[in-house]
Short mmCIF file of C-alpha atoms and ligand atoms in Angstrom, two decimals:
data_model
loop_
_atom_site.label_atom_id
_atom_site.label_comp_id
_atom_site.label_asym_id
_atom_site.label_seq_id
_atom_site.Cartn_x
_atom_site.Cartn_y
_atom_site.Cartn_z
CA UNK S 1 122.41 96.33 72.49
CA UNK S 2 125.42 95.41 74.59
CA UNK S 3 126.87 97.34 77.50
CA UNK S 4 130.17 97.29 79.37
CA UNK S 5 131.13 98.55 82.83
CA UNK S 6 134.79 99.19 83.59
CA UNK S 7 135.77 99.11 87.23
CA UNK S 8 138.13 97.75 89.85
CA UNK S 9 138.05 98.19 93.65
CA UNK S 10 141.68 99.38 93.32
CA UNK S 11 140.27 102.75 92.26
CA UNK S 12 138.60 103.32 95.61
CA UNK S 13 141.81 102.80 97.59
CA UNK S 14 143.28 106.19 96.71
CA UNK S 15 142.75 109.28 98.82
CA UNK S 16 143.51 112.92 97.92
CA UNK S 17 143.42 113.87 101.62
CA UNK S 18 141.10 113.44 104.60
CA UNK S 19 139.27 116.67 103.84
CA UNK S 20 139.41 116.82 100.04
CA UNK S 21 135.93 116.86 98.43
CA UNK S 22 136.82 114.35 95.70
CA UNK S 23 136.53 110.97 97.36
CA UNK S 24 137.48 107.96 95.21
CA UNK S 25 135.50 105.88 97.73
CA UNK S 26 132.32 107.12 95.99
CA UNK S 27 133.24 104.74 93.15
CA UNK S 28 133.10 101.70 95.42
CA UNK S 29 129.84 102.98 96.90
CA UNK S 30 128.40 103.16 93.37
CA UNK S 31 129.63 99.69 92.46
CA UNK S 32 128.17 98.23 95.68
CA UNK S 33 124.80 99.84 94.99
CA UNK S 34 124.87 98.51 91.42
CA UNK S 35 125.51 95.03 92.83
CA UNK S 36 122.78 95.44 95.46
CA UNK S 37 120.29 96.07 92.63
CA UNK S 38 121.59 93.02 90.76
CA UNK S 39 122.82 95.19 87.89
CA UNK S 40 126.20 93.46 87.84
CA UNK S 41 124.71 90.30 86.44
CA UNK S 42 122.49 91.08 83.47
CA UNK S 43 122.24 89.72 79.94
CA UNK S 44 124.25 91.45 77.23
CA UNK S 45 126.42 93.24 79.72
CA UNK S 46 130.08 92.72 80.61
CA UNK S 47 132.17 93.89 83.57
CA UNK S 48 135.85 94.56 82.94
CA UNK S 49 138.85 95.62 84.95
CA UNK S 50 141.09 98.23 83.30
CA UNK S 51 144.39 97.06 81.81
CA UNK S 52 147.13 99.64 82.48
CA UNK S 53 148.01 101.52 79.30
CA UNK S 54 151.44 102.43 78.02
CA UNK S 55 152.61 105.95 78.86
CA UNK S 56 153.01 106.68 75.13
CA UNK S 57 149.28 107.24 74.82
CA UNK S 58 149.37 109.92 77.56
CA UNK S 59 152.16 111.76 75.77
CA UNK S 60 149.81 112.49 72.85
CA UNK S 61 148.11 114.97 75.19
CA UNK S 62 150.43 115.68 78.14
CA UNK S 63 154.01 116.93 78.22
CA UNK S 64 156.99 114.82 79.19
CA UNK S 65 158.05 117.26 81.93
CA UNK S 66 154.65 117.22 83.55
CA UNK S 67 154.35 113.42 83.57
CA UNK S 68 157.86 113.17 85.06
CA UNK S 69 156.87 115.50 87.91
CA UNK S 70 153.72 113.44 88.58
CA UNK S 71 155.75 110.23 88.63
CA UNK S 72 158.33 111.65 91.02
CA UNK S 73 155.69 112.96 93.43
CA UNK S 74 153.83 109.66 93.14
CA UNK S 75 156.53 107.89 95.10
CA UNK S 76 156.75 110.51 97.85
CA UNK S 77 159.84 112.35 96.55
CA UNK S 78 159.46 116.12 96.73
CA UNK S 79 159.71 118.34 93.64
CA UNK S 80 160.50 121.97 94.57
CA UNK S 81 158.83 123.49 91.48
CA UNK S 82 155.65 121.35 91.66
CA UNK S 83 153.46 124.45 92.05
CA UNK S 84 154.43 125.49 88.50
CA UNK S 85 152.42 122.47 87.40
CA UNK S 86 149.37 123.35 89.51
CA UNK S 87 150.36 120.78 92.13
CA UNK S 88 150.55 120.86 95.87
CA UNK S 89 147.94 123.28 97.08
CA UNK S 90 144.19 123.16 97.79
CA UNK S 91 142.50 121.62 94.78
CA UNK S 92 145.33 119.43 93.55
CA UNK S 93 147.20 118.04 96.53
CA UNK S 94 150.26 115.86 96.29
CA UNK S 95 149.51 112.39 97.59
CA UNK S 96 151.13 108.99 97.43
CA UNK S 97 149.95 107.13 94.35
CA UNK S 98 148.64 110.22 92.55
CA UNK S 99 150.18 109.11 89.24
CA UNK S 100 148.99 105.52 89.77
CA UNK S 101 145.46 106.81 90.44
CA UNK S 102 145.46 108.96 87.31
CA UNK S 103 146.91 106.13 85.26
CA UNK S 104 144.25 103.69 86.45
CA UNK S 105 141.43 106.13 85.67
CA UNK S 106 142.87 106.86 82.22
CA UNK S 107 143.40 103.17 81.52
CA UNK S 108 139.73 102.52 82.30
CA UNK S 109 138.67 105.26 79.88
CA UNK S 110 140.96 103.92 77.15
CA UNK S 111 139.54 100.44 77.86
CA UNK S 112 136.06 101.90 77.26
CA UNK S 113 137.30 103.37 73.98
CA UNK S 114 138.70 100.02 72.88
CA UNK S 115 135.45 98.25 73.74
CA UNK S 116 133.55 100.71 71.53
CA UNK S 117 136.13 100.57 68.71
CA UNK S 118 135.96 96.78 68.61
CA UNK S 119 132.14 96.73 68.79
CA UNK S 120 132.31 94.60 71.89
CA UNK S 121 129.57 96.83 73.28
CA UNK S 122 127.54 99.85 72.14
CA UNK S 123 127.83 101.58 75.50
CA UNK S 124 130.88 101.48 77.79
CA UNK S 125 130.66 103.18 81.20
CA UNK S 126 133.70 104.16 83.27
CA UNK S 127 132.42 105.89 86.40
CA UNK S 128 135.98 106.81 87.46
CA UNK S 129 136.66 108.79 84.27
CA UNK S 130 135.71 112.31 83.29
CA UNK S 131 138.59 114.36 84.73
CA UNK S 132 137.91 117.22 82.35
CA UNK S 133 139.96 120.08 83.84
CA UNK S 134 143.51 118.69 83.49
CA UNK S 135 145.68 120.57 80.99
CA UNK S 136 148.66 119.25 78.97
CA UNK S 137 151.20 120.55 81.50
CA UNK S 138 149.10 121.38 84.54
CA UNK S 139 146.80 119.85 87.11
CA UNK S 140 143.54 121.70 87.64
CA UNK S 141 140.25 121.25 89.48
CA UNK S 142 141.08 117.86 91.12
CA UNK S 143 142.27 116.50 87.75
CA UNK S 144 145.88 115.46 87.06
CA UNK S 145 145.60 113.55 83.80
CA UNK S 146 142.86 114.32 81.30
CA UNK S 147 141.60 110.79 80.65
CA UNK S 148 138.90 112.15 78.33
CA UNK S 149 141.33 113.98 76.08
CA UNK S 150 143.68 110.97 76.02
CA UNK S 151 140.83 108.71 74.84
CA UNK S 152 139.45 111.24 72.33
CA UNK S 153 142.92 111.78 70.84
CA UNK S 154 143.28 108.00 70.53
CA UNK S 155 139.92 107.85 68.70
CA UNK S 156 140.55 110.73 66.28
CA UNK S 157 143.99 109.34 65.46
CA UNK S 158 142.10 106.31 64.17
CA UNK S 159 139.97 108.50 61.93
CA UNK S 160 136.90 108.72 64.15
CA UNK S 161 134.72 111.81 64.46
CA UNK S 162 133.83 112.41 68.06
CA UNK S 163 131.17 114.42 69.87
CA UNK S 164 132.19 115.34 73.40
CA UNK S 165 129.17 116.17 75.56
CA UNK S 166 129.82 117.44 79.08
CA UNK S 167 126.92 117.90 81.53
CA UNK S 168 129.01 118.40 84.69
CA UNK S 169 128.25 121.52 86.77
CA UNK S 170 131.68 122.88 85.79
CA UNK S 171 132.71 123.88 82.28
CA UNK S 172 134.74 121.17 80.48
CA UNK S 173 137.61 123.60 79.98
CA UNK S 174 140.52 121.15 79.71
CA UNK S 175 138.94 119.11 76.93
CA UNK S 176 137.81 122.28 75.12
CA UNK S 177 141.33 123.74 75.36
CA UNK S 178 143.06 120.60 74.07
CA UNK S 179 140.78 120.30 71.01
CA UNK S 180 139.99 124.00 70.55
CA UNK S 181 141.49 124.21 67.05
CA UNK S 182 140.14 121.00 65.53
CA UNK S 183 136.88 120.21 63.76
CA UNK S 184 137.32 116.48 64.37
CA UNK S 185 135.85 116.86 67.85
CA UNK S 186 132.60 118.72 68.50
CA UNK S 187 132.70 119.97 72.09
CA UNK S 188 129.37 120.69 73.82
CA UNK S 189 129.28 121.72 77.48
CA UNK S 190 126.18 122.61 79.55
CA UNK S 191 127.27 123.95 82.94
CA UNK S 192 126.77 126.55 85.64
CA UNK S 193 127.95 129.93 84.35
CA UNK S 194 131.59 130.84 84.87
CA UNK S 195 130.47 134.08 86.50
CA UNK S 196 129.79 132.11 89.67
CA UNK S 197 131.71 128.87 89.40
CA UNK S 198 135.18 127.45 88.73
CA UNK S 199 136.86 127.47 86.20
CA UNK S 200 135.32 130.80 85.18
CA UNK S 201 135.11 129.90 81.48
CA UNK S 202 132.54 128.31 79.15
CA UNK S 203 130.78 131.37 77.73
CA UNK S 204 128.92 131.17 74.41
CA UNK S 205 131.52 133.34 72.69
CA UNK S 206 134.16 130.62 73.19
CA UNK S 207 133.52 129.07 69.77
CA UNK S 208 136.89 127.53 68.92
CA UNK S 209 139.69 128.73 66.66
CA UNK S 210 141.25 127.93 63.27
CA UNK S 211 139.67 124.74 61.89
CA UNK S 212 137.91 124.30 65.21
CA UNK S 213 135.97 127.57 64.85
CA UNK S 214 132.32 126.69 65.45
CA UNK S 215 133.14 123.37 67.10
CA UNK S 216 132.99 124.53 70.73
CA UNK S 217 129.44 125.00 71.96
CA UNK S 218 128.94 126.33 75.47
CA UNK S 219 125.64 126.69 77.30
CA UNK S 220 126.20 128.44 80.64
CA UNK S 221 123.23 128.15 83.02
CA UNK S 222 122.39 130.59 85.81
CA UNK S 223 122.80 129.33 89.39
CA UNK S 224 119.80 127.40 90.77
CA UNK S 225 118.78 126.10 87.34
CA UNK S 226 116.56 123.02 87.76
CA UNK S 227 115.67 119.96 85.66
CA UNK S 228 113.33 121.89 83.40
CA UNK S 229 115.89 124.60 82.64
CA UNK S 230 118.61 122.03 81.96
CA UNK S 231 116.39 120.01 79.61
CA UNK S 232 115.24 123.17 77.86
CA UNK S 233 118.90 123.94 77.06
CA UNK S 234 119.70 120.32 76.23
CA UNK S 235 116.79 119.92 73.77
CA UNK S 236 117.43 123.22 71.99
CA UNK S 237 121.13 122.58 71.46
CA UNK S 238 122.33 118.99 71.71
CA UNK S 239 120.28 117.04 69.10
CA UNK S 240 120.71 119.62 66.32
CA UNK S 241 124.46 120.04 66.88
CA UNK S 242 124.95 116.29 66.82
CA UNK S 243 122.74 115.91 63.77
CA UNK S 244 124.79 118.50 61.88
CA UNK S 245 128.12 116.95 62.89
CA UNK S 246 127.29 113.24 62.33
CA UNK S 247 129.80 111.68 64.74
CA UNK S 248 131.02 108.10 64.77
CA UNK S 249 131.26 108.06 68.56
CA UNK S 250 129.90 110.09 71.45
CA UNK S 251 131.93 110.62 74.63
CA UNK S 252 130.00 112.02 77.58
CA UNK S 253 131.11 113.43 80.90
CA UNK S 254 128.26 112.67 83.29
CA UNK S 255 129.31 114.68 86.34
CA UNK S 256 126.61 114.82 89.01
CA UNK S 257 127.76 117.88 90.96
CA UNK S 258 124.69 119.38 89.26
CA UNK S 259 122.39 117.71 91.80
CA UNK S 260 120.49 119.88 94.30
CA UNK S 261 122.46 118.61 97.31
CA UNK S 262 125.96 118.92 95.88
CA UNK S 263 128.13 121.00 98.20
CA UNK S 264 130.33 122.61 95.51
CA UNK S 265 128.04 123.92 92.75
CA UNK S 266 124.70 125.77 92.76
CA UNK S 267 122.51 123.87 90.33
CA UNK S 268 119.36 122.04 91.33
CA UNK S 269 118.94 119.00 89.12
CA UNK S 270 117.30 115.91 90.54
CA UNK S 271 118.27 112.33 89.81
CA UNK S 272 115.12 112.15 87.63
CA UNK S 273 116.36 115.07 85.56
CA UNK S 274 119.86 113.60 85.31
CA UNK S 275 118.60 110.15 84.35
CA UNK S 276 116.30 111.45 81.64
CA UNK S 277 119.33 113.14 80.07
CA UNK S 278 121.08 109.76 80.14
CA UNK S 279 117.99 108.31 78.43
CA UNK S 280 118.11 110.98 75.71
CA UNK S 281 121.80 110.28 75.07
CA UNK S 282 121.09 106.55 74.81
CA UNK S 283 118.26 107.21 72.36
CA UNK S 284 120.66 109.00 70.00
CA UNK S 285 121.84 105.48 69.16
CA UNK S 286 125.48 106.49 68.70
CA UNK S 287 128.29 104.22 70.01
CA UNK S 288 128.82 105.71 73.43
CA UNK S 289 131.72 106.10 75.87
CA UNK S 290 130.10 107.24 79.13
CA UNK S 291 132.31 108.69 81.85
CA UNK S 292 131.77 109.94 85.38
CA UNK S 293 132.98 113.33 86.55
CA UNK S 294 132.25 115.62 89.47
CA UNK S 295 129.97 114.74 92.37
CA UNK S 296 130.74 115.55 96.00
CA UNK S 297 127.78 114.23 97.94
CA UNK S 298 128.90 110.61 97.79
CA UNK S 299 125.49 109.04 98.41
CA UNK S 300 123.94 111.10 95.60
CA UNK S 301 126.79 110.11 93.30
CA UNK S 302 126.21 106.41 93.97
CA UNK S 303 122.48 106.78 93.41
CA UNK S 304 122.75 108.84 90.23
CA UNK S 305 125.34 106.64 88.51
CA UNK S 306 123.50 103.46 89.53
CA UNK S 307 120.36 104.88 87.91
CA UNK S 308 122.42 105.87 84.85
CA UNK S 309 123.72 102.31 84.50
CA UNK S 310 120.15 101.00 84.85
CA UNK S 311 118.98 103.35 82.07
CA UNK S 312 121.83 102.21 79.81
CA UNK S 313 120.59 98.64 80.31
CA UNK S 314 116.86 99.46 80.00
CA UNK S 315 116.16 98.49 83.60
CA UNK S 316 113.71 100.13 85.97
CA UNK S 317 114.72 100.28 89.61
CA UNK S 318 112.65 100.16 92.77
CA UNK S 319 113.04 103.46 94.59
CA UNK S 320 113.56 101.71 97.93
CA UNK S 321 117.27 101.05 98.28
CA UNK S 322 117.91 97.33 99.03
CA UNK S 323 118.07 96.57 102.75
CA UNK S 324 121.39 94.70 102.67
CA UNK S 325 123.07 97.70 101.11
CA UNK S 326 121.54 100.02 103.70
CA UNK S 327 122.84 97.83 106.55
CA UNK S 328 126.44 98.19 105.40
CA UNK S 329 126.56 101.50 103.56
CA UNK S 330 123.49 103.42 104.79
CA UNK S 331 125.72 105.40 107.12
CA UNK S 332 127.35 107.22 104.19
CA UNK S 333 124.34 109.50 103.71
CA UNK S 334 121.61 107.18 102.45
CA UNK S 335 119.52 107.45 105.61
CA UNK S 336 115.79 108.10 105.19
CA UNK S 337 116.27 108.48 101.50
CA UNK S 338 114.94 106.84 98.37
CA UNK S 339 116.96 106.15 95.25
CA UNK S 340 115.74 109.19 93.33
CA UNK S 341 115.58 111.74 96.15
CA UNK S 342 113.41 114.85 96.06
CA UNK S 343 112.82 117.20 93.12
CA UNK S 344 113.51 120.87 93.40
CA UNK S 345 111.77 123.43 91.19
CA UNK S 346 112.45 127.11 90.66
CA UNK S 347 109.50 129.34 91.49
CA UNK S 348 107.71 130.71 88.40
CA UNK S 349 109.14 134.22 88.70
CA UNK S 350 112.75 132.98 88.92
CA UNK S 351 112.24 130.48 86.13
CA UNK S 352 110.99 133.18 83.78
CA UNK S 353 114.16 135.22 84.38
CA UNK S 354 116.45 132.23 83.99
CA UNK S 355 114.81 131.17 80.71
CA UNK S 356 115.06 134.71 79.33
CA UNK S 357 118.83 134.75 79.89
CA UNK S 358 119.10 131.28 78.45
CA UNK S 359 117.09 132.18 75.35
CA UNK S 360 119.56 134.90 74.44
CA UNK S 361 122.42 132.38 74.61
CA UNK S 362 120.52 129.74 72.67
CA UNK S 363 119.67 132.27 69.95
CA UNK S 364 123.38 133.10 69.67
CA UNK S 365 124.21 129.40 69.34
CA UNK S 366 121.53 128.85 66.68
CA UNK S 367 122.53 131.90 64.62
CA UNK S 368 126.31 132.10 65.02
CA UNK S 369 127.59 128.62 65.83
CA UNK S 370 125.33 125.90 64.44
CA UNK S 371 125.62 127.03 60.80
CA UNK S 372 129.40 126.50 61.09
CA UNK S 373 129.07 122.83 62.10
CA UNK S 374 129.59 120.55 59.12
CA UNK S 375 129.42 116.77 58.85
CA UNK S 376 132.75 116.31 56.99
ZN1 LIG R 401 132.36 119.49 88.28
#
């Protein structure tokens, strides 16, 4: 087994705004914690900086007009019709370097794809990637360029069959939309139900269209779902779908806004629950492009993705965060905390209700969707 980590400190220099919940600084925090645990210097593992890709590869997914607007705004020049492209208010602010940021993230994801294609590693992890909401001509949900879709398009154009597995708290709507009509990509998303959370989609009935009919699998979870509920859904859906599809490559979006202390979503996973999902994905033994995603409590993000990287490399970590790291970065929310944090569990009564709802959805998936998934 070989692993690769794609990262540069350049990523952490961008800023959406002072108050925006998505803080690129969380990436540096993660990298520093990885180093503090000595996980930057292990056998059979490489660290790589992204090489900026050519814009051509973006144009396979995004429109010319949209990229031009992003580039203009990037340099501080105003575009009067920017709001038509989802830009300039609340979620998707205009900031200096916004195109450069998106380009760097996407380049790192494409780098991960190239590492997997060339067998340089079996697992490639880009913590900055996973911007799953961006649409071909529109920014959405903090995402300007859909790095995931760009990389998946690049892979399927080379004849690969790809499973896209998204375990972020939010539905992976952008990726689903872009590949909705193709059976070359099996899209699986386990997320908090759209009844309560942005983007308001990701219901079981969204099954795909045309050749892609049966190749979108959505498992919406009720708010407050915990580790046990998540793994119940994961085990009943993910292995069988993947087994039926027989992919060449798996691409995962490992958003951690699912954790109990995330300020934006209402799920209650712990880092234990998250990391055992990472373990299950690893055990599938499929060449794997692992990406980041949401996560708005920056200390939890750093902890969760450090643990994920340890799992990918078969390393166990001491739960006490190294002292040197605490001295410099403890102030960012690591105080009085261990690496894995607490576990939250639904009370029996609630759990029964949540599992009942979930069982109806899982039955639908087993009866109506899974039989449509074919391996060629
Ligand atoms: Zn999210």
